JSON list of C-alpha atoms in Angstrom, two decimals:
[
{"chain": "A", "resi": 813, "resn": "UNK", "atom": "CA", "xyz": [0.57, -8.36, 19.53]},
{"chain": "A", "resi": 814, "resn": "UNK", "atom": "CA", "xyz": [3.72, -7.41, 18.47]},
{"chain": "A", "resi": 815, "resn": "UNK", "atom": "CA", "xyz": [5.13, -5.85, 14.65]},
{"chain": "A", "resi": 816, "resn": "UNK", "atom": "CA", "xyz": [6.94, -9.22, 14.74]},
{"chain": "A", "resi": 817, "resn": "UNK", "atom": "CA", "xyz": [3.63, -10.72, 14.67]},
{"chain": "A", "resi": 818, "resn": "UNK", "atom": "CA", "xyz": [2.04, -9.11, 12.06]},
{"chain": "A", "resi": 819, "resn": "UNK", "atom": "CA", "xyz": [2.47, -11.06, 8.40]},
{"chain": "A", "resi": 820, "resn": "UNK", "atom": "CA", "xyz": [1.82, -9.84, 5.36]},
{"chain": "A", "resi": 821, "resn": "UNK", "atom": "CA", "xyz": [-0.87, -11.75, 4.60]},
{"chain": "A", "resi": 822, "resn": "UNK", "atom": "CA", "xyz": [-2.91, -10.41, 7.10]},
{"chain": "A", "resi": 823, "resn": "UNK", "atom": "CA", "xyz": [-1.96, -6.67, 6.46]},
{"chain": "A", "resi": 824, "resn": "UNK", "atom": "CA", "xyz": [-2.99, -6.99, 2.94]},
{"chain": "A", "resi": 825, "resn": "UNK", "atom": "CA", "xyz": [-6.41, -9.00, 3.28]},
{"chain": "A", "resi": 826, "resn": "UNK", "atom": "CA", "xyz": [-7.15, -6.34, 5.31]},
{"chain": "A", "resi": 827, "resn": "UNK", "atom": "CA", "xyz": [-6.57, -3.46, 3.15]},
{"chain": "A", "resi": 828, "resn": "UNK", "atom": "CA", "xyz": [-7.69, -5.54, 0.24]},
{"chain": "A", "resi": 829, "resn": "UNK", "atom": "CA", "xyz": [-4.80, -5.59, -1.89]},
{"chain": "A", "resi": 830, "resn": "UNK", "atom": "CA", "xyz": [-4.51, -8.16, -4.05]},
{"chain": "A", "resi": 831, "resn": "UNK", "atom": "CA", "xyz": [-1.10, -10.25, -4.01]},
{"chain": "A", "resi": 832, "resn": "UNK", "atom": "CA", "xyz": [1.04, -12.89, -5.40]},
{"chain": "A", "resi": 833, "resn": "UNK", "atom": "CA", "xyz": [3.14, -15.16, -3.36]},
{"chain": "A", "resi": 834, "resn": "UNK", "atom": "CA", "xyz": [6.07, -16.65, -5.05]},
{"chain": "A", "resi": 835, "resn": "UNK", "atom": "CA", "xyz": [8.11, -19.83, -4.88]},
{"chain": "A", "resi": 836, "resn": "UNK", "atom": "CA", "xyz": [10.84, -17.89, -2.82]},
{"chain": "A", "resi": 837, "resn": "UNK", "atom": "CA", "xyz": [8.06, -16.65, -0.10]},
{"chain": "A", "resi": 838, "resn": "UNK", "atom": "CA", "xyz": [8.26, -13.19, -1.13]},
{"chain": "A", "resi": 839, "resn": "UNK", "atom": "CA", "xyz": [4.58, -11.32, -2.41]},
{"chain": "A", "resi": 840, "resn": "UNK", "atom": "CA", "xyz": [4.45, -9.62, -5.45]},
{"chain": "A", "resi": 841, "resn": "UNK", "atom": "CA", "xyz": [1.64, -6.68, -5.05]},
{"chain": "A", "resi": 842, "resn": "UNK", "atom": "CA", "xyz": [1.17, -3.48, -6.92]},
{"chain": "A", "resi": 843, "resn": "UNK", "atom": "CA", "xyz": [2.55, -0.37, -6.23]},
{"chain": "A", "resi": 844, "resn": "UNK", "atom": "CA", "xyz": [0.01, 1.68, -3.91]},
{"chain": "A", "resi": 845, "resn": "UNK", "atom": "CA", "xyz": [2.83, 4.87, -4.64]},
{"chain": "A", "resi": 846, "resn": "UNK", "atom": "CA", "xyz": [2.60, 4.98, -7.84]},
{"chain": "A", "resi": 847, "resn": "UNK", "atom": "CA", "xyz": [0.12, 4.07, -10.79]},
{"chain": "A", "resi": 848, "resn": "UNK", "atom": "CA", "xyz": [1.06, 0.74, -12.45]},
{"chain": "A", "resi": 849, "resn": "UNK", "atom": "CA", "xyz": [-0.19, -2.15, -14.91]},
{"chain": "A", "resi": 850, "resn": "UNK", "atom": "CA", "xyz": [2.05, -4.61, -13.51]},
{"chain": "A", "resi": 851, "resn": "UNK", "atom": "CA", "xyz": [3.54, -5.51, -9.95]},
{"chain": "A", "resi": 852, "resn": "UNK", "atom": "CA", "xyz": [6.72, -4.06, -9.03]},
{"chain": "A", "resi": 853, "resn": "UNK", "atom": "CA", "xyz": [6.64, -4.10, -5.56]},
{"chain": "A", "resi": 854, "resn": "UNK", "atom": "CA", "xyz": [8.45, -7.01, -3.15]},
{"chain": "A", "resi": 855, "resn": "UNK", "atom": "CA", "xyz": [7.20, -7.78, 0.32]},
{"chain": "A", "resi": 856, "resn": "UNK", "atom": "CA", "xyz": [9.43, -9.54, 2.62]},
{"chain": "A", "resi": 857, "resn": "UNK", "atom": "CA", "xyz": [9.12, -11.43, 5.75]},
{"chain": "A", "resi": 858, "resn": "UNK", "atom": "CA", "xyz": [10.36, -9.06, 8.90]},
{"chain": "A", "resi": 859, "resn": "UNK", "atom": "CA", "xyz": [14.06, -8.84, 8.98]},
{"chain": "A", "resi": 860, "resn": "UNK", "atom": "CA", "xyz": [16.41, -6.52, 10.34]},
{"chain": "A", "resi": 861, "resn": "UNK", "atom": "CA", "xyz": [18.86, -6.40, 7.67]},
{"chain": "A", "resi": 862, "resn": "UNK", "atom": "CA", "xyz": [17.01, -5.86, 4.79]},
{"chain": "A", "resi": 863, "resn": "UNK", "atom": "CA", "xyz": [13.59, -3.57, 4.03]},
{"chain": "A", "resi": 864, "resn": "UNK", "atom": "CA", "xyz": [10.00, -5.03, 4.56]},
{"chain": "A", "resi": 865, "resn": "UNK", "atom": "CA", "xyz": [8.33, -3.83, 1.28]},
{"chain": "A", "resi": 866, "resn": "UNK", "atom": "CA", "xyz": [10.47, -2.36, -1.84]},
{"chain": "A", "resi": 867, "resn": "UNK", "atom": "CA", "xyz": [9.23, -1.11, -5.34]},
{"chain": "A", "resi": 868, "resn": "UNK", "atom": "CA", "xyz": [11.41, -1.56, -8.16]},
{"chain": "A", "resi": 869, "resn": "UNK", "atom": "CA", "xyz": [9.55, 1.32, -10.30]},
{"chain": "A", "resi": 870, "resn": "UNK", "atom": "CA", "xyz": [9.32, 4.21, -7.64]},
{"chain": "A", "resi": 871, "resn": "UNK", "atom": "CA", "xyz": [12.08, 2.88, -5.28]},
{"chain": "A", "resi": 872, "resn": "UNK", "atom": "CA", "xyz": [9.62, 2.83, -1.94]},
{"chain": "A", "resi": 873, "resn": "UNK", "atom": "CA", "xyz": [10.79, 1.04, 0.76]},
{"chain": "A", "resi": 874, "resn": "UNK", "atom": "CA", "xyz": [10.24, 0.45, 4.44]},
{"chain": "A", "resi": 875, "resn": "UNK", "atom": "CA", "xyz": [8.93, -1.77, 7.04]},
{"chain": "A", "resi": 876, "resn": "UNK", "atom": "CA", "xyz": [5.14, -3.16, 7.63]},
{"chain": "A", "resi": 877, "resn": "UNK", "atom": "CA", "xyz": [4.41, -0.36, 10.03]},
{"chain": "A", "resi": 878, "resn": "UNK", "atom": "CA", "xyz": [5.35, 2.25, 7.58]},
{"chain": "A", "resi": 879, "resn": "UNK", "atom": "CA", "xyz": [3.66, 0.66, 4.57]},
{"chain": "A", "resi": 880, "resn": "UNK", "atom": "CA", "xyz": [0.06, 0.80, 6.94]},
{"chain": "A", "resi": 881, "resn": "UNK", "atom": "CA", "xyz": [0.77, 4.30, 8.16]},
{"chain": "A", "resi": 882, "resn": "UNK", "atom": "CA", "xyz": [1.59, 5.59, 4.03]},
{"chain": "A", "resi": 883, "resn": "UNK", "atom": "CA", "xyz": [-1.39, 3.69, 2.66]},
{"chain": "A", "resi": 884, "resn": "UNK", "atom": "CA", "xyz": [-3.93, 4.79, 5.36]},
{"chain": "A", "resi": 885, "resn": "UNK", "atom": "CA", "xyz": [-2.69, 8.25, 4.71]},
{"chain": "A", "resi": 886, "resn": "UNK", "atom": "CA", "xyz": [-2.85, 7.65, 0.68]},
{"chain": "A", "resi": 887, "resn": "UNK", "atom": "CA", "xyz": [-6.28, 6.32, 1.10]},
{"chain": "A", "resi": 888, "resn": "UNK", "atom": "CA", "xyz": [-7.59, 9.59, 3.40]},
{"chain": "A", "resi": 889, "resn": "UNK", "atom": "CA", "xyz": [-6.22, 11.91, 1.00]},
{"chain": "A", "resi": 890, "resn": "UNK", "atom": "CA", "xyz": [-7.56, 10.16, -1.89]},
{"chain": "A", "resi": 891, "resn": "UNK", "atom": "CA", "xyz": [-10.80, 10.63, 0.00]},
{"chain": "A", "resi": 892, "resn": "UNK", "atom": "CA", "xyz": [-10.68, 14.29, 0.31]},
{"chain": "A", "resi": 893, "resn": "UNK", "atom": "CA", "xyz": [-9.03, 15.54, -2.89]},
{"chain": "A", "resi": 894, "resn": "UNK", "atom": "CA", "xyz": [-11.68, 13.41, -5.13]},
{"chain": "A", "resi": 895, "resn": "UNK", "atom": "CA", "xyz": [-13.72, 15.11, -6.66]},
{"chain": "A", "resi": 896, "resn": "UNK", "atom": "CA", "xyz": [-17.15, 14.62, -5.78]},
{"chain": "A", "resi": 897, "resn": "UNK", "atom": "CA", "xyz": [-20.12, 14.69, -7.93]},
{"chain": "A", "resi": 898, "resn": "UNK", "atom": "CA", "xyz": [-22.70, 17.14, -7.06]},
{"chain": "A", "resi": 899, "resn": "UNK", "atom": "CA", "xyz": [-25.60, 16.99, -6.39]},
{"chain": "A", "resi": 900, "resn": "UNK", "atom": "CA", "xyz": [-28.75, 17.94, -9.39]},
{"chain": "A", "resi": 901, "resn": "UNK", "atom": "CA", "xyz": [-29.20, 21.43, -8.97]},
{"chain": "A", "resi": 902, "resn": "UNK", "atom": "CA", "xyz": [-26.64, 22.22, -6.59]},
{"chain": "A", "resi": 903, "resn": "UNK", "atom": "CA", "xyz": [-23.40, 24.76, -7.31]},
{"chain": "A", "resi": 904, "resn": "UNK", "atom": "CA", "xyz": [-20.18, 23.14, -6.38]},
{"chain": "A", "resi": 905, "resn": "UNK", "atom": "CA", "xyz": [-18.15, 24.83, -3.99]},
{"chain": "A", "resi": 906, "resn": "UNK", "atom": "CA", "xyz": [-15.04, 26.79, -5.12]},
{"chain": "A", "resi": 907, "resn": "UNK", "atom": "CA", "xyz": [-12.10, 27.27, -3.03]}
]
């Protein structure tokens, strides 16, 4: 399979982002770089002239590759800077 391949319908059901499709063919999602109420970010079929994914509220941009490789990061360090509820009886860890 090649990046040419990839849509991003597929790359989103995956993660399990919600989206929009509009009339023009572009999806409307939200913003996974920055907190949001309402969708400013524009996914567009592959092209070489012109950005994969842009944000109109934090300016992101970049192709389907680097929108997988920033959200899979985003996600892991989500993971390991929450903070985690502990358990009854147990002191939390400091440092």
């Amino acid at each position: 399979m090649y990046v040419q391949d990839i849509s991003w319908e597929d790359v989103l059901c995956t993660l399990r982002i919600p989206y929009t499709i509009r009339e023009t063919g572009t999806i409307l999602i939200l913003c996974w770089f920055h907190r949001e109420l309402h969708p400013s970010m524009v996914c567009r079929p592959p092209s070489r002239e012109q950005a994969n994914f842009f944000c109109y509220g934090c300016h992101a941009h970049g192709t389907i590759t680097t929108f997988i490789e920033e959200v899979s990061l985003i996600d892991t360090l989500r993971l390991f800077l929450a903070p985690s509820k502990p358990i009854k009886g147990q002191l939390p860890l400091l440092f």
